[in-house]
Coordinates of N, CA, C and O in Angstrom, one line a residue:
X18 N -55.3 52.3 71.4 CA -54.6 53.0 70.4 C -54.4 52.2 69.1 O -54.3 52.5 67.9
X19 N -54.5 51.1 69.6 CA -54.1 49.9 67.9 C -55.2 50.4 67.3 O -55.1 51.2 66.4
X20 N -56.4 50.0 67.8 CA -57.8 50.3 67.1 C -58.1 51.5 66.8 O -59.2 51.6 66.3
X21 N -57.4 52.4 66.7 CA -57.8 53.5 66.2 C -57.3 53.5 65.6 O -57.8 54.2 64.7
X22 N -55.8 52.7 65.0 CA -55.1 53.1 63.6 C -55.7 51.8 63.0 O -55.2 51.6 61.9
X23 N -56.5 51.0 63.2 CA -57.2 50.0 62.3 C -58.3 50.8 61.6 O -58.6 50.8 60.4
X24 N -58.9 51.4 62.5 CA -60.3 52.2 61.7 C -60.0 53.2 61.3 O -61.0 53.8 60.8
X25 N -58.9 53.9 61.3 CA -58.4 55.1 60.5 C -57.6 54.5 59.3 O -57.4 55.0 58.2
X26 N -57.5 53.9 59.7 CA -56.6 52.9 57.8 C -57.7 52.7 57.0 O -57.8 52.9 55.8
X27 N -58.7 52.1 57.9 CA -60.0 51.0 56.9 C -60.8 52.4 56.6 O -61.5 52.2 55.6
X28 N -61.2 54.1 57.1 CA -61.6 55.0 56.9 C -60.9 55.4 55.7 O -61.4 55.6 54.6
X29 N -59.5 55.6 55.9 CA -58.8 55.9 54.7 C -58.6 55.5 53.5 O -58.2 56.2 52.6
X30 N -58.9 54.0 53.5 CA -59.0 53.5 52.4 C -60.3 53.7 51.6 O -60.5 54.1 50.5
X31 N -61.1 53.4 52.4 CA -62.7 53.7 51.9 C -62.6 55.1 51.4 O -62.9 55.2 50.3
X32 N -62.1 56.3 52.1 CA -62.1 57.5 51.4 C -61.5 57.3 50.2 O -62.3 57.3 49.3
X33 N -60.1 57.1 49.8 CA -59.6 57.2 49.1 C -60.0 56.2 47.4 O -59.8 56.6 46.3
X34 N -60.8 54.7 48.1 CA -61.6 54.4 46.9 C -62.7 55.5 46.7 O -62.7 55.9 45.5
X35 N -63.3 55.9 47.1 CA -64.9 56.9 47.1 C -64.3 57.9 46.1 O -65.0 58.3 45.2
X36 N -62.7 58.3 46.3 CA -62.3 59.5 45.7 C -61.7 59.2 44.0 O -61.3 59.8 43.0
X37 N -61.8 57.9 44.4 CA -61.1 57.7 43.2 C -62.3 57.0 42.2 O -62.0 57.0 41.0
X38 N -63.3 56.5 42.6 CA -64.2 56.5 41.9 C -65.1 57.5 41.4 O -65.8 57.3 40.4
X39 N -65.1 58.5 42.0 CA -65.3 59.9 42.0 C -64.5 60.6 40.2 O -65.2 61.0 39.3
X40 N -63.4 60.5 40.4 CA -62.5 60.7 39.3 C -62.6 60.0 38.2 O -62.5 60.4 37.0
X41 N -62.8 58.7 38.6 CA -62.7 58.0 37.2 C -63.8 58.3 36.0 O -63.6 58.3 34.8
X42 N -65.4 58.6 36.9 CA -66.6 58.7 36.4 C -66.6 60.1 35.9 O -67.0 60.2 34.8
X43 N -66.3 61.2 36.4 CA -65.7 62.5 36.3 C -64.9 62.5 34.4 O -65.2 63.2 33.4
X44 N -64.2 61.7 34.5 CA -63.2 61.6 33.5 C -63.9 60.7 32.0 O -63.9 61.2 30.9
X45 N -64.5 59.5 32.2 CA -65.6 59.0 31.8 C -66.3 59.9 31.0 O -66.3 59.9 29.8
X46 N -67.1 60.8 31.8 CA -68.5 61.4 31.9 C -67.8 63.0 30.6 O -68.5 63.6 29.8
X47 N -66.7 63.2 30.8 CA -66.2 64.3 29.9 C -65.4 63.6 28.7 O -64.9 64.5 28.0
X48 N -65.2 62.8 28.5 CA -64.2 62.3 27.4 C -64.9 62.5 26.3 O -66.1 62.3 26.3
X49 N -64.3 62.9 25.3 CA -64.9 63.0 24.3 C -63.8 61.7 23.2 O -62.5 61.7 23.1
X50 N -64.8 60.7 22.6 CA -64.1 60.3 21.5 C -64.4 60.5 20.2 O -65.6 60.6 19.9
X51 N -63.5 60.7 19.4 CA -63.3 61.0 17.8 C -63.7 60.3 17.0 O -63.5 59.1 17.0
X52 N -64.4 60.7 15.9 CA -65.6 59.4 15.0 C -64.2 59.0 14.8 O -63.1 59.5 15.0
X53 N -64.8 57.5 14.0 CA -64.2 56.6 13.5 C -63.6 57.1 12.1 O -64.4 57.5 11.3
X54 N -62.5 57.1 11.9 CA -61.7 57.6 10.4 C -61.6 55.9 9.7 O -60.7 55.1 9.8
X55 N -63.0 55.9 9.0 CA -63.0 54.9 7.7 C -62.2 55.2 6.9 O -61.6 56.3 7.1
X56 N -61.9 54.3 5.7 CA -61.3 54.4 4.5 C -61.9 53.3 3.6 O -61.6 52.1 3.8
X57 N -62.6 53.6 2.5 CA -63.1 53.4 1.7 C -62.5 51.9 0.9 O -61.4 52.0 0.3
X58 N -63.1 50.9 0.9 CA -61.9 49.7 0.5 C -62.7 49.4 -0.9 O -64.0 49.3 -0.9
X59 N -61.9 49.4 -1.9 CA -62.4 48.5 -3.4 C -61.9 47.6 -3.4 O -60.8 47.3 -2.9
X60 N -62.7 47.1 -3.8 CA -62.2 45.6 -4.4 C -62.5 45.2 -5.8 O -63.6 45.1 -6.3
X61 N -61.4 45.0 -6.3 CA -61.5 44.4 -7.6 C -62.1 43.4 -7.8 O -62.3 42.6 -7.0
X62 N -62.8 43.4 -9.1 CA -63.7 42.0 -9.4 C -62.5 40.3 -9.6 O -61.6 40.0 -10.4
X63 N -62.8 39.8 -8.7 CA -62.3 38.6 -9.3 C -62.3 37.8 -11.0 O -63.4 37.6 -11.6
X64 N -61.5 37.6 -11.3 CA -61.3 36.9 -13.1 C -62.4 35.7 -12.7 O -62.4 35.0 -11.7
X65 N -63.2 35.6 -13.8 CA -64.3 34.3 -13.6 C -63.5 33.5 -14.3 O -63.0 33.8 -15.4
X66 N -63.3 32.3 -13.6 CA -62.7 30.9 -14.1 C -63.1 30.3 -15.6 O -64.2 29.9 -15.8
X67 N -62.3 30.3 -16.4 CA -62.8 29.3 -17.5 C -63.4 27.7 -17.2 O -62.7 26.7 -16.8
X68 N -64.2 27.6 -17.3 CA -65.2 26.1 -16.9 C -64.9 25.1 -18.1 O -65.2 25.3 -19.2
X69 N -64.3 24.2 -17.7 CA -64.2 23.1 -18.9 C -65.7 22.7 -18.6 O -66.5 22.9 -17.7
X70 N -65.7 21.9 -20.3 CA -67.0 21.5 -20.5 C -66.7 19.8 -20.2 O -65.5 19.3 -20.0
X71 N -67.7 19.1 -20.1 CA -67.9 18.0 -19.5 C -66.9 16.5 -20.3 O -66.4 15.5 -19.8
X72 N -66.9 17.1 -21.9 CA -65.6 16.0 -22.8 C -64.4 16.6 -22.3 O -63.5 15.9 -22.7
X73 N -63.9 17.7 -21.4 CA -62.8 18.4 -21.3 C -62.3 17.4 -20.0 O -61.1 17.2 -19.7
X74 N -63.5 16.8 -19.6 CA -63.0 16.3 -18.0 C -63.0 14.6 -18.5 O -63.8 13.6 -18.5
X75 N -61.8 14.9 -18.7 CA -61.0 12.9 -19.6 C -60.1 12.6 -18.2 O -59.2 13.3 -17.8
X76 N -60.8 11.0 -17.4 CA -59.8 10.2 -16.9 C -60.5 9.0 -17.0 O -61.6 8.6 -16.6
X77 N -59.2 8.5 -17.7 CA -59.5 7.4 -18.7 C -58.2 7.0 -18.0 O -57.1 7.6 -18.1
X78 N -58.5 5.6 -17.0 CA -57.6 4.6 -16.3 C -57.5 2.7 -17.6 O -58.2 1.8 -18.1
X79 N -56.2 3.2 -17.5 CA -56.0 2.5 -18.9 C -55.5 0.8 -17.6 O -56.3 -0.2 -17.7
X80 N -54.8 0.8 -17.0 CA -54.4 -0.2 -15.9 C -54.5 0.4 -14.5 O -54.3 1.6 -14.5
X81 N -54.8 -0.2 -13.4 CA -55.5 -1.5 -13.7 C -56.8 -2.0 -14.0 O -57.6 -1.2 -13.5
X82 N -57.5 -3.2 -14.7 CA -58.6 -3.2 -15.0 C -59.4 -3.4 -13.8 O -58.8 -3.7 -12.7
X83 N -60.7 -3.3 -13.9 CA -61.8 -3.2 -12.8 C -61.5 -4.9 -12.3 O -60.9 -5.7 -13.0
X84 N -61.8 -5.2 -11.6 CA -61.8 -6.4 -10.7 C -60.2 -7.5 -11.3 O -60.2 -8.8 -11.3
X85 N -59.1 -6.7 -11.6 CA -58.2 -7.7 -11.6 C -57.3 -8.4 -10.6 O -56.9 -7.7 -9.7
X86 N -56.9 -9.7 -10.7 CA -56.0 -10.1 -9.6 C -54.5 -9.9 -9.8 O -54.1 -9.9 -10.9
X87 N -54.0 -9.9 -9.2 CA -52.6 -9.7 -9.2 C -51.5 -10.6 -8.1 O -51.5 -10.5 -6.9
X88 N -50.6 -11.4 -8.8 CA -49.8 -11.7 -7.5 C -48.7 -11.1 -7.6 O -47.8 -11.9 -7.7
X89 N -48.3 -9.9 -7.5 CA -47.6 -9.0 -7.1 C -48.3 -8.2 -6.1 O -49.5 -8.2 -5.9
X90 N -47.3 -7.5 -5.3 CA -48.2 -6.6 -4.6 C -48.0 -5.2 -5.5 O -48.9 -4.3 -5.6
X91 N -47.0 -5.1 -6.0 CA -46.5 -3.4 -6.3 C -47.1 -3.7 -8.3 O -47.0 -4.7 -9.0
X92 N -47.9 -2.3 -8.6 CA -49.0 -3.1 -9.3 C -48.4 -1.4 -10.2 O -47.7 -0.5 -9.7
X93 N -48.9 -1.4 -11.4 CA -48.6 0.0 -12.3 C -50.1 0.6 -12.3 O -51.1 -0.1 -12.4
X94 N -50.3 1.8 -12.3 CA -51.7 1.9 -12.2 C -51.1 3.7 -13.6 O -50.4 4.7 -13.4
X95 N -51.6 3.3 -14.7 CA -51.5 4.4 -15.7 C -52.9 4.7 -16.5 O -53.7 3.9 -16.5
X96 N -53.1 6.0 -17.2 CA -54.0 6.0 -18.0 C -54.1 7.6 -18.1 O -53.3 8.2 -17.4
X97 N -54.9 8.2 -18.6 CA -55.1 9.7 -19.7 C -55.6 10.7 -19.1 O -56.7 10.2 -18.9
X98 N -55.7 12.3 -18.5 CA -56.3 13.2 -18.0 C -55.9 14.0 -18.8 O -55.3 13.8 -19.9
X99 N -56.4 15.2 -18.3 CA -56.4 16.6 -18.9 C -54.7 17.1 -18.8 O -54.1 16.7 -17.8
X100 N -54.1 17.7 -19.6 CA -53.0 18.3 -19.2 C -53.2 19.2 -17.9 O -54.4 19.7 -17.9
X101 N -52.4 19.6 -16.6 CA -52.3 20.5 -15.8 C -52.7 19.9 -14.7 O -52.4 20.3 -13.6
X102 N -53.5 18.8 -14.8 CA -54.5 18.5 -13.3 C -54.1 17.5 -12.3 O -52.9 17.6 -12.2
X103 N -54.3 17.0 -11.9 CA -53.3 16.6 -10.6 C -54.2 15.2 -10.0 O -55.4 15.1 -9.5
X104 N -53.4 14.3 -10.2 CA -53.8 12.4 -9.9 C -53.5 12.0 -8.8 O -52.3 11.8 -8.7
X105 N -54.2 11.8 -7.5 CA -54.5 10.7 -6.4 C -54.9 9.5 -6.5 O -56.0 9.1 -6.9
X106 N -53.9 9.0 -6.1 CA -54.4 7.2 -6.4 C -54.0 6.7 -4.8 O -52.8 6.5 -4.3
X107 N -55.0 6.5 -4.1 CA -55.2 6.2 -3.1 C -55.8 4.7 -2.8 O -56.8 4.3 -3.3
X108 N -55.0 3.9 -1.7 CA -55.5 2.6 -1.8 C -55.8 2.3 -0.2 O -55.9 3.3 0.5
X109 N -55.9 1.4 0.1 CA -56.1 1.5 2.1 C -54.9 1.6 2.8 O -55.2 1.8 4.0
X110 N -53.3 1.4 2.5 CA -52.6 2.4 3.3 C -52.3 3.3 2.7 O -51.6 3.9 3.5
X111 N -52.3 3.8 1.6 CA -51.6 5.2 1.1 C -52.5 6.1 0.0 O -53.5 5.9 -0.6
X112 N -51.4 7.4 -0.1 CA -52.4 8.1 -0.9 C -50.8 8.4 -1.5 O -49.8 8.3 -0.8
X113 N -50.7 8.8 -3.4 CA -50.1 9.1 -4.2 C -50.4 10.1 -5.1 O -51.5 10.1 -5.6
X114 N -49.5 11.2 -5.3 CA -50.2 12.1 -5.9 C -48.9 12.4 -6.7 O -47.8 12.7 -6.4
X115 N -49.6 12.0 -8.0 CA -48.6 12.6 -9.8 C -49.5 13.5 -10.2 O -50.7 13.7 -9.9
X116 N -48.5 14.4 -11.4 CA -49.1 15.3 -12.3 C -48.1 14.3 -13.5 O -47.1 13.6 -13.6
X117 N -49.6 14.9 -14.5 CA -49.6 13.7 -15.8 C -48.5 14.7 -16.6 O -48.2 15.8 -16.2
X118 N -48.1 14.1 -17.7 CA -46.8 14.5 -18.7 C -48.0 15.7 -19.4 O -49.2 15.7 -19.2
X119 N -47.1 16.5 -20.3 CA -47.6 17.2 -21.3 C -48.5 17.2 -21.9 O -49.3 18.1 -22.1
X120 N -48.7 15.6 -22.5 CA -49.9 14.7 -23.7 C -51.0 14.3 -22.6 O -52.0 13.7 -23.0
X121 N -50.8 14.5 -21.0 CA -51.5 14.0 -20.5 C -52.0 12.8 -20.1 O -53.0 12.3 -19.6
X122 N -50.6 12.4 -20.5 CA -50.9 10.5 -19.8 C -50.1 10.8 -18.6 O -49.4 11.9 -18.5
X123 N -50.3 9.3 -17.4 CA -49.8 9.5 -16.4 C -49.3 8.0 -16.1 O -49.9 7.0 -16.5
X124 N -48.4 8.1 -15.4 CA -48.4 6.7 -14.5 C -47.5 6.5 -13.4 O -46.6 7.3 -13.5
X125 N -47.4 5.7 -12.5 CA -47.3 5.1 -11.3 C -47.3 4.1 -10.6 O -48.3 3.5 -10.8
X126 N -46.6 3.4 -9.6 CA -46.6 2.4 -9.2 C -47.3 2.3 -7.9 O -46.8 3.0 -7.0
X127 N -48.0 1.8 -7.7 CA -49.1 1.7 -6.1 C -48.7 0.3 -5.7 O -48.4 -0.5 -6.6
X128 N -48.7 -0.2 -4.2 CA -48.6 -1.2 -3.3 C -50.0 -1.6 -2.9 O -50.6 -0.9 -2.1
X129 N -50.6 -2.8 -3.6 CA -51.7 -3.4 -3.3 C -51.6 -3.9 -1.8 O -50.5 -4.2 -1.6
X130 N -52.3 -4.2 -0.9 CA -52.9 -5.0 -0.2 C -52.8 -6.0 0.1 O -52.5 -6.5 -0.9
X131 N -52.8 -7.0 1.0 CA -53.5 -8.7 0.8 C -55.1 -8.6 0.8 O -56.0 -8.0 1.4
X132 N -55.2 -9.6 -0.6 CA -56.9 -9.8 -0.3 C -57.3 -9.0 -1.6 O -56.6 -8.6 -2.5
X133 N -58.9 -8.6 -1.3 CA -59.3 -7.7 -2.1 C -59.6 -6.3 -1.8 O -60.1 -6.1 -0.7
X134 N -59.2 -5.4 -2.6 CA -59.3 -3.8 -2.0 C -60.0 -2.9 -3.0 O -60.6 -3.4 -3.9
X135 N -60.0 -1.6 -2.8 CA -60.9 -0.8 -3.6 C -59.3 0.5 -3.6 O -58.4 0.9 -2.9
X136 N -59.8 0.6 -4.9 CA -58.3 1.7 -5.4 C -58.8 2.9 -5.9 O -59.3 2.8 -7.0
X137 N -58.8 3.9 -5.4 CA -59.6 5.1 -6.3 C -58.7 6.2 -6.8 O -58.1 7.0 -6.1
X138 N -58.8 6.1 -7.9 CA -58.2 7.4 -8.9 C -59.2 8.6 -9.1 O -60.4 8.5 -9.5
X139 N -58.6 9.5 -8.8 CA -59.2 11.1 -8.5 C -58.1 11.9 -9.5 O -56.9 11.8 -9.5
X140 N -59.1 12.7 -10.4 CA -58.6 13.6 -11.3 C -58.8 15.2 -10.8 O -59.9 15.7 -11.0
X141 N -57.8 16.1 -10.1 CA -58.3 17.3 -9.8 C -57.9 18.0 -10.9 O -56.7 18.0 -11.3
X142 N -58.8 18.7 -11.6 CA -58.8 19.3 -12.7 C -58.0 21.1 -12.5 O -58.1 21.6 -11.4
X143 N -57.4 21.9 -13.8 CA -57.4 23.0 -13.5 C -58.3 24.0 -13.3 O -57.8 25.1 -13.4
X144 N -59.6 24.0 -13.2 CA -60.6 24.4 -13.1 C -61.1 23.9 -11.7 O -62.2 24.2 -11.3
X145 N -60.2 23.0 -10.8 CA -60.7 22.5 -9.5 C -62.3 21.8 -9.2 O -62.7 21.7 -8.0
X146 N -63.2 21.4 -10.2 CA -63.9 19.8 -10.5 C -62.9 18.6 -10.3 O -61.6 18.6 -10.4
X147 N -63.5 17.9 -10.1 CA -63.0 16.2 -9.3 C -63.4 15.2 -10.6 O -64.5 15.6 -11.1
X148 N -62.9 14.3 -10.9 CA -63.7 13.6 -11.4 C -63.3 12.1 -10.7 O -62.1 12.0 -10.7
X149 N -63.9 10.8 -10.2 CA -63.0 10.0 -9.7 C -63.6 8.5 -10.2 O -64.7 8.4 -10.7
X150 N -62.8 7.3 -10.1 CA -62.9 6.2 -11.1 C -62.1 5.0 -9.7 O -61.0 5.2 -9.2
X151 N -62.8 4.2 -9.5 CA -62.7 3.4 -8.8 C -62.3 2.0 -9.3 O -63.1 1.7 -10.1
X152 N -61.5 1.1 -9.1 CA -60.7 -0.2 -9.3 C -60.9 -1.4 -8.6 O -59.7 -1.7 -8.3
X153 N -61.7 -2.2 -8.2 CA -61.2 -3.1 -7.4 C -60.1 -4.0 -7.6 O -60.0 -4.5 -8.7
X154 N -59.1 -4.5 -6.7 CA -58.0 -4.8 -6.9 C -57.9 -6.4 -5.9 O -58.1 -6.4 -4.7
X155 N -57.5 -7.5 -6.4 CA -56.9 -8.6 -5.3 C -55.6 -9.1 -5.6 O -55.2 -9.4 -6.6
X156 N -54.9 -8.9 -4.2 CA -53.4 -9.5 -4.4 C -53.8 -10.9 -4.1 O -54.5 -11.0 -3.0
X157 N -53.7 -12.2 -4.8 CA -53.2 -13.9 -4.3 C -52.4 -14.5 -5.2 O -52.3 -14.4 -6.5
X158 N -51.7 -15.1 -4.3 CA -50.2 -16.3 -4.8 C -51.2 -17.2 -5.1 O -50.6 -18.2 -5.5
X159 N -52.4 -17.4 -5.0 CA -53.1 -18.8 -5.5 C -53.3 -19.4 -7.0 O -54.4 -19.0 -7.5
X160 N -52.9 -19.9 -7.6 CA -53.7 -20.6 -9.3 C -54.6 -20.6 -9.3 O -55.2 -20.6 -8.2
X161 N -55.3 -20.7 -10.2 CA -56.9 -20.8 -10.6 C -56.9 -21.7 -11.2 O -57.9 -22.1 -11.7

C-alpha cells in the first residue's frame, strides 16, 4: 500500500508538470505583443566652443626658476595665465590647485622635497587645452 501512494504521487506530479507545460506553451503560442510605441528624440545641436588661439594659451611661471636651490622647504611658486583657467602645481607629495586673480596672475606656496625634484605647473584653460611647464627644484642647508 505505501508503494502505491509513492507511484501515484510521482504519477501525479509528472501529470501535473505535462499539464502545466502544456498551458504555458498554449499561452506563449497565442500571446500577442504590441509594437513598440517610439517617440521621436531631438536633439539640439551643441554650442561649438570658442578655441583660443595659441598667444591666448599664456603660462608664463615667473618663480620658481628652472633648476633653483632652495633652503627652505615651503617655496612661492607664482607667475601669469589666462583669466578663468585653473593651476595645478603638483610636486612628489602633493597636488595644489588655484584659480588666478582677474589680471590673471597667480600664486602660491608649495612644500619642496629633500634633494632634487621635478615640479609641474599645468594650466587648464577655459576652453579645456592643457598647457604645462616643468621646474626642477633642490631643497639643501649646504653652502656653496
Amino acid at each position: 500500500m505505501k508503494a502505491e501512494k509513492v507511484v501515484l504521487s510521482f504519477v501525479a506530479v509528472l501529470v501535473g508538470l505535462i499539464a502545466a507545460g502544456i498551458a504555458f506553451y498554449l499561452y506563449q503560442a497565442t500571446r500577442t505583443v504590441p509594437p513598440p510605441q517610439t517617440k521621436p528624440i531631438t536633439i539640439a545641436p551643441s554650442p561649438t566652443p570658442a578655441f583660443l588661439s595659441d598667444k591666448d594659451h599664456l603660462l608664463k611661471i615667473d618663480n620658481p626658476k628652472n633648476e633653483g636651490v632652495f633652503d627652505k622647504k615651503l617655496i612661492t611658486v607664482s607667475g601669469k595665465t589666462v583669466t578663468g583657467s585653473a593651476i595645478i602645481v603638483s610636486t612628489e607629495d602633493n597636488d595644489q590647485v588655484v584659480t588666478p586673480a582677474s589680471n590673471g596672475d597667480f600664486t602660491l606656496t608649495a612644500t619642496i622635497p629633500d634633494g632634487t625634484s621635478i615640479m609641474m605647473i599645468k594650466s587648464i584653460f577655459p576652453d579645456g587645452t592643457e598647457k604645462k611647464e616643468s621646474r626642477t627644484v633642490t631643497f639643501s642647508t649646504e653652502s656653496f
